[in-house]
């Protein structure tokens, strides 16, 4: 496992919170963490400036010196000043799972193919994966984390991934897709607004890298990129016009509780990916 303080810096950079270690109970689980990252992106798309999250209170949605729909984020010289951030305490013993760490830094898969839940799994070659402790945490068991047909496909979440990528839903998706949303998405082509309503991720780590968060570590002075590695519920995922982007659609009119529930039942994290620039 990389230096623990470096991992906390990576979590801070992703969440916009000041993440610190504690020997007591963690304020957040890995699922809470991906909820926050995804919800912050979603509510920023809607123009909100703040997010209320249970146990943490009010979180700012204002990125440090960044326009919401800019191209990939400029380098952040370390975390924001702690006084400007919400402080989050996590216990590394119940948040990380070193047994399942995997260093892909020097691995090249070439033509080798891997599958997760009937979907191609593009392994994060070039990245160092810090495993998150997520086994035995869900009522439906751990099948979602497996390698069989009933496992959930792998997706990556890079900071600043949203509908500004110019994405619309295709019309050949699941019959249960919202017809009104599909019509609106198609119509948006002539209106110049192609932002679909929901949470975006990608099955391609190279795509996530283009939009990932960067930070300069106070631990070793090096600059790192950070991405979340998740599993995505195939029943909740909608494929977009671009094959390298997936959307968890949030219907219009959902309140915050329902929106959070949709995210929580759709995306589960299991790895924190780090890469040196």
mmCIF file of N, CA and C in Angstrom, residues 146-206:
data_model
loop_
_atom_site.group_PDB
_atom_site.id
_atom_site.type_symbol
_atom_site.label_atom_id
_atom_site.label_comp_id
_atom_site.label_asym_id
_atom_site.label_seq_id
_atom_site.Cartn_x
_atom_site.Cartn_y
_atom_site.Cartn_z
ATOM 1 N N UNK A 146 -17.420 -9.859 -8.008
ATOM 2 C CA UNK A 146 -16.770 -11.048 -8.523
ATOM 3 C C UNK A 146 -16.308 -10.915 -9.965
ATOM 4 N N UNK A 147 -16.078 -12.074 -10.589
ATOM 5 C CA UNK A 147 -15.612 -12.113 -11.979
ATOM 6 C C UNK A 147 -16.593 -12.840 -12.883
ATOM 7 N N UNK A 148 -17.666 -13.387 -12.313
ATOM 8 C CA UNK A 148 -18.632 -14.154 -13.096
ATOM 9 C C UNK A 148 -19.632 -13.281 -13.837
ATOM 10 N N UNK A 149 -20.596 -13.948 -14.463
ATOM 11 C CA UNK A 149 -21.588 -13.231 -15.260
ATOM 12 C C UNK A 149 -22.484 -12.333 -14.422
ATOM 13 N N UNK A 150 -22.648 -12.670 -13.122
ATOM 14 C CA UNK A 150 -23.525 -11.862 -12.284
ATOM 15 C C UNK A 150 -22.780 -10.718 -11.586
ATOM 16 N N UNK A 151 -21.473 -10.595 -11.879
ATOM 17 C CA UNK A 151 -20.713 -9.475 -11.317
ATOM 18 C C UNK A 151 -21.099 -8.183 -12.031
ATOM 19 N N UNK A 152 -20.858 -7.071 -11.373
ATOM 20 C CA UNK A 152 -21.124 -5.777 -12.001
ATOM 21 C C UNK A 152 -19.917 -5.361 -12.830
ATOM 22 N N UNK A 153 -20.146 -4.727 -13.977
ATOM 23 C CA UNK A 153 -19.030 -4.241 -14.807
ATOM 24 C C UNK A 153 -18.214 -3.170 -14.069
ATOM 25 N N UNK A 154 -16.980 -3.002 -14.509
ATOM 26 C CA UNK A 154 -16.071 -2.015 -13.911
ATOM 27 C C UNK A 154 -16.245 -0.669 -14.603
ATOM 28 N N UNK A 155 -16.274 0.389 -13.803
ATOM 29 C CA UNK A 155 -16.268 1.734 -14.370
ATOM 30 C C UNK A 155 -15.294 2.599 -13.587
ATOM 31 N N UNK A 156 -14.859 3.679 -14.209
ATOM 32 C CA UNK A 156 -13.922 4.608 -13.590
ATOM 33 C C UNK A 156 -14.555 5.997 -13.535
ATOM 34 N N UNK A 157 -14.321 6.669 -12.429
ATOM 35 C CA UNK A 157 -14.867 8.018 -12.284
ATOM 36 C C UNK A 157 -13.721 9.009 -12.189
ATOM 37 N N UNK A 158 -13.625 9.846 -13.204
ATOM 38 C CA UNK A 158 -12.646 10.920 -13.179
ATOM 39 C C UNK A 158 -13.338 12.208 -12.800
ATOM 40 N N UNK A 159 -12.714 12.996 -11.975
ATOM 41 C CA UNK A 159 -13.285 14.275 -11.559
ATOM 42 C C UNK A 159 -13.634 15.104 -12.791
ATOM 43 N N UNK A 160 -14.743 15.849 -12.705
ATOM 44 C CA UNK A 160 -15.154 16.746 -13.784
ATOM 45 C C UNK A 160 -15.735 16.004 -14.985
ATOM 46 N N UNK A 161 -16.157 14.745 -14.779
ATOM 47 C CA UNK A 161 -16.852 14.025 -15.852
ATOM 48 C C UNK A 161 -18.330 14.343 -15.753
ATOM 49 N N UNK A 162 -18.883 14.959 -16.784
ATOM 50 C CA UNK A 162 -20.294 15.304 -16.782
ATOM 51 C C UNK A 162 -20.798 15.434 -18.203
ATOM 52 N N UNK A 163 -22.024 15.912 -18.345
ATOM 53 C CA UNK A 163 -22.668 15.983 -19.653
ATOM 54 C C UNK A 163 -22.046 16.974 -20.603
ATOM 55 N N UNK A 164 -21.109 17.783 -20.138
ATOM 56 C CA UNK A 164 -20.459 18.733 -21.028
ATOM 57 C C UNK A 164 -19.587 18.027 -22.068
ATOM 58 N N UNK A 165 -19.445 16.705 -21.919
ATOM 59 C CA UNK A 165 -18.675 15.938 -22.898
ATOM 60 C C UNK A 165 -19.425 15.828 -24.225
ATOM 61 N N UNK A 166 -20.658 16.314 -24.263
ATOM 62 C CA UNK A 166 -21.433 16.277 -25.507
ATOM 63 C C UNK A 166 -22.034 14.920 -25.751
ATOM 64 N N UNK A 167 -22.712 14.378 -24.737
ATOM 65 C CA UNK A 167 -23.211 13.013 -24.800
ATOM 66 C C UNK A 167 -24.729 12.998 -24.793
ATOM 67 N N UNK A 168 -25.334 12.168 -25.619
ATOM 68 C CA UNK A 168 -26.762 11.925 -25.515
ATOM 69 C C UNK A 168 -26.975 10.418 -25.435
ATOM 70 N N UNK A 169 -28.132 10.025 -24.944
ATOM 71 C CA UNK A 169 -28.458 8.612 -24.883
ATOM 72 C C UNK A 169 -28.854 8.112 -26.262
ATOM 73 N N UNK A 170 -28.558 6.846 -26.508
ATOM 74 C CA UNK A 170 -28.990 6.243 -27.767
ATOM 75 C C UNK A 170 -30.435 5.767 -27.634
ATOM 76 N N UNK A 171 -31.059 5.476 -28.767
ATOM 77 C CA UNK A 171 -32.448 5.031 -28.733
ATOM 78 C C UNK A 171 -32.561 3.507 -28.719
ATOM 79 N N UNK A 172 -31.437 2.817 -28.739
ATOM 80 C CA UNK A 172 -31.507 1.362 -28.775
ATOM 81 C C UNK A 172 -31.144 0.757 -27.424
ATOM 82 N N UNK A 173 -31.450 1.476 -26.361
ATOM 83 C CA UNK A 173 -31.141 0.993 -25.026
ATOM 84 C C UNK A 173 -32.244 0.114 -24.483
ATOM 85 N N UNK A 174 -32.303 0.022 -23.173
ATOM 86 C CA UNK A 174 -33.292 -0.790 -22.499
ATOM 87 C C UNK A 174 -34.685 -0.190 -22.723
ATOM 88 N N UNK A 175 -35.719 -1.024 -22.955
ATOM 89 C CA UNK A 175 -37.067 -0.511 -23.194
ATOM 90 C C UNK A 175 -37.620 0.302 -22.023
ATOM 91 N N UNK A 176 -37.056 0.089 -20.836
ATOM 92 C CA UNK A 176 -37.545 0.808 -19.663
ATOM 93 C C UNK A 176 -36.965 2.216 -19.561
ATOM 94 N N UNK A 177 -36.091 2.592 -20.500
ATOM 95 C CA UNK A 177 -35.524 3.938 -20.479
ATOM 96 C C UNK A 177 -36.635 4.975 -20.576
ATOM 97 N N UNK A 178 -36.403 6.107 -19.954
ATOM 98 C CA UNK A 178 -37.380 7.189 -19.974
ATOM 99 C C UNK A 178 -37.569 7.716 -21.403
ATOM 100 N N UNK A 179 -38.716 7.487 -22.051
ATOM 101 C CA UNK A 179 -38.922 7.975 -23.427
ATOM 102 C C UNK A 179 -38.801 9.493 -23.522
ATOM 103 N N UNK A 180 -39.336 10.183 -22.516
ATOM 104 C CA UNK A 180 -39.297 11.642 -22.563
ATOM 105 C C UNK A 180 -37.870 12.152 -22.522
ATOM 106 N N UNK A 181 -37.030 11.441 -21.744
ATOM 107 C CA UNK A 181 -35.635 11.863 -21.650
ATOM 108 C C UNK A 181 -34.902 11.594 -22.956
ATOM 109 N N UNK A 182 -35.193 10.468 -23.587
ATOM 110 C CA UNK A 182 -34.557 10.143 -24.861
ATOM 111 C C UNK A 182 -34.945 11.160 -25.928
ATOM 112 N N UNK A 183 -36.221 11.547 -25.925
ATOM 113 C CA UNK A 183 -36.671 12.549 -26.893
ATOM 114 C C UNK A 183 -35.989 13.883 -26.652
ATOM 115 N N UNK A 184 -35.888 14.259 -25.381
ATOM 116 C CA UNK A 184 -35.242 15.524 -25.040
ATOM 117 C C UNK A 184 -33.767 15.498 -25.419
ATOM 118 N N UNK A 185 -33.146 14.342 -25.229
ATOM 119 C CA UNK A 185 -31.730 14.223 -25.562
ATOM 120 C C UNK A 185 -31.519 14.358 -27.064
ATOM 121 N N UNK A 186 -32.401 13.715 -27.837
ATOM 122 C CA UNK A 186 -32.292 13.814 -29.291
ATOM 123 C C UNK A 186 -32.526 15.249 -29.754
ATOM 124 N N UNK A 187 -33.522 15.894 -29.155
ATOM 125 C CA UNK A 187 -33.836 17.271 -29.529
ATOM 126 C C UNK A 187 -32.696 18.216 -29.187
ATOM 127 N N UNK A 188 -31.957 17.859 -28.158
ATOM 128 C CA UNK A 188 -30.887 18.751 -27.709
ATOM 129 C C UNK A 188 -29.785 18.907 -28.748
ATOM 130 N N UNK A 189 -29.703 17.979 -29.690
ATOM 131 C CA UNK A 189 -28.692 18.080 -30.738
ATOM 132 C C UNK A 189 -28.852 19.367 -31.540
ATOM 133 N N UNK A 190 -30.091 19.790 -31.709
ATOM 134 C CA UNK A 190 -30.335 21.011 -32.483
ATOM 135 C C UNK A 190 -30.361 22.252 -31.614
ATOM 136 N N UNK A 191 -30.235 22.037 -30.291
ATOM 137 C CA UNK A 191 -30.295 23.163 -29.363
ATOM 138 C C UNK A 191 -28.928 23.494 -28.765
ATOM 139 N N UNK A 192 -27.937 22.681 -29.096
ATOM 140 C CA UNK A 192 -26.595 22.948 -28.601
ATOM 141 C C UNK A 192 -26.368 22.539 -27.165
ATOM 142 N N UNK A 193 -27.329 21.850 -26.541
ATOM 143 C CA UNK A 193 -27.178 21.430 -25.155
ATOM 144 C C UNK A 193 -27.326 19.921 -25.094
ATOM 145 N N UNK A 194 -26.212 19.206 -24.935
ATOM 146 C CA UNK A 194 -26.252 17.749 -24.974
ATOM 147 C C UNK A 194 -25.987 17.131 -23.611
ATOM 148 N N UNK A 195 -26.179 17.898 -22.558
ATOM 149 C CA UNK A 195 -25.903 17.371 -21.226
ATOM 150 C C UNK A 195 -27.051 16.487 -20.751
ATOM 151 N N UNK A 196 -26.758 15.208 -20.534
ATOM 152 C CA UNK A 196 -27.743 14.297 -19.978
ATOM 153 C C UNK A 196 -27.760 14.447 -18.473
ATOM 154 N N UNK A 197 -28.914 14.223 -17.857
ATOM 155 C CA UNK A 197 -29.094 14.433 -16.430
ATOM 156 C C UNK A 197 -28.713 13.166 -15.670
ATOM 157 N N UNK A 198 -27.633 13.211 -14.903
ATOM 158 C CA UNK A 198 -27.243 12.046 -14.132
ATOM 159 C C UNK A 198 -25.766 12.039 -13.782
ATOM 160 N N UNK A 199 -25.276 10.850 -13.445
ATOM 161 C CA UNK A 199 -23.889 10.662 -13.006
ATOM 162 C C UNK A 199 -23.135 9.877 -14.074
ATOM 163 N N UNK A 200 -21.992 10.399 -14.476
ATOM 164 C CA UNK A 200 -21.210 9.800 -15.555
ATOM 165 C C UNK A 200 -19.990 9.031 -15.031
ATOM 166 N N UNK A 201 -19.676 7.956 -15.732
ATOM 167 C CA UNK A 201 -18.418 7.237 -15.505
ATOM 168 C C UNK A 201 -18.051 6.583 -16.826
ATOM 169 N N UNK A 202 -16.931 5.881 -16.845
ATOM 170 C CA UNK A 202 -16.449 5.309 -18.093
ATOM 171 C C UNK A 202 -15.822 3.937 -17.857
ATOM 172 N N UNK A 203 -15.959 2.997 -18.801
ATOM 173 C CA UNK A 203 -15.291 1.701 -18.683
ATOM 174 C C UNK A 203 -13.825 1.770 -19.110
ATOM 175 N N UNK A 204 -13.397 2.923 -19.602
ATOM 176 C CA UNK A 204 -12.039 3.096 -20.126
ATOM 177 C C UNK A 204 -11.227 4.003 -19.208
ATOM 178 N N UNK A 205 -10.233 3.447 -18.548
ATOM 179 C CA UNK A 205 -9.438 4.232 -17.598
ATOM 180 C C UNK A 205 -8.698 5.367 -18.301
ATOM 181 N N UNK A 206 -8.378 5.207 -19.587
ATOM 182 C CA UNK A 206 -7.701 6.289 -20.320
ATOM 183 C C UNK A 206 -8.625 7.489 -20.491
#
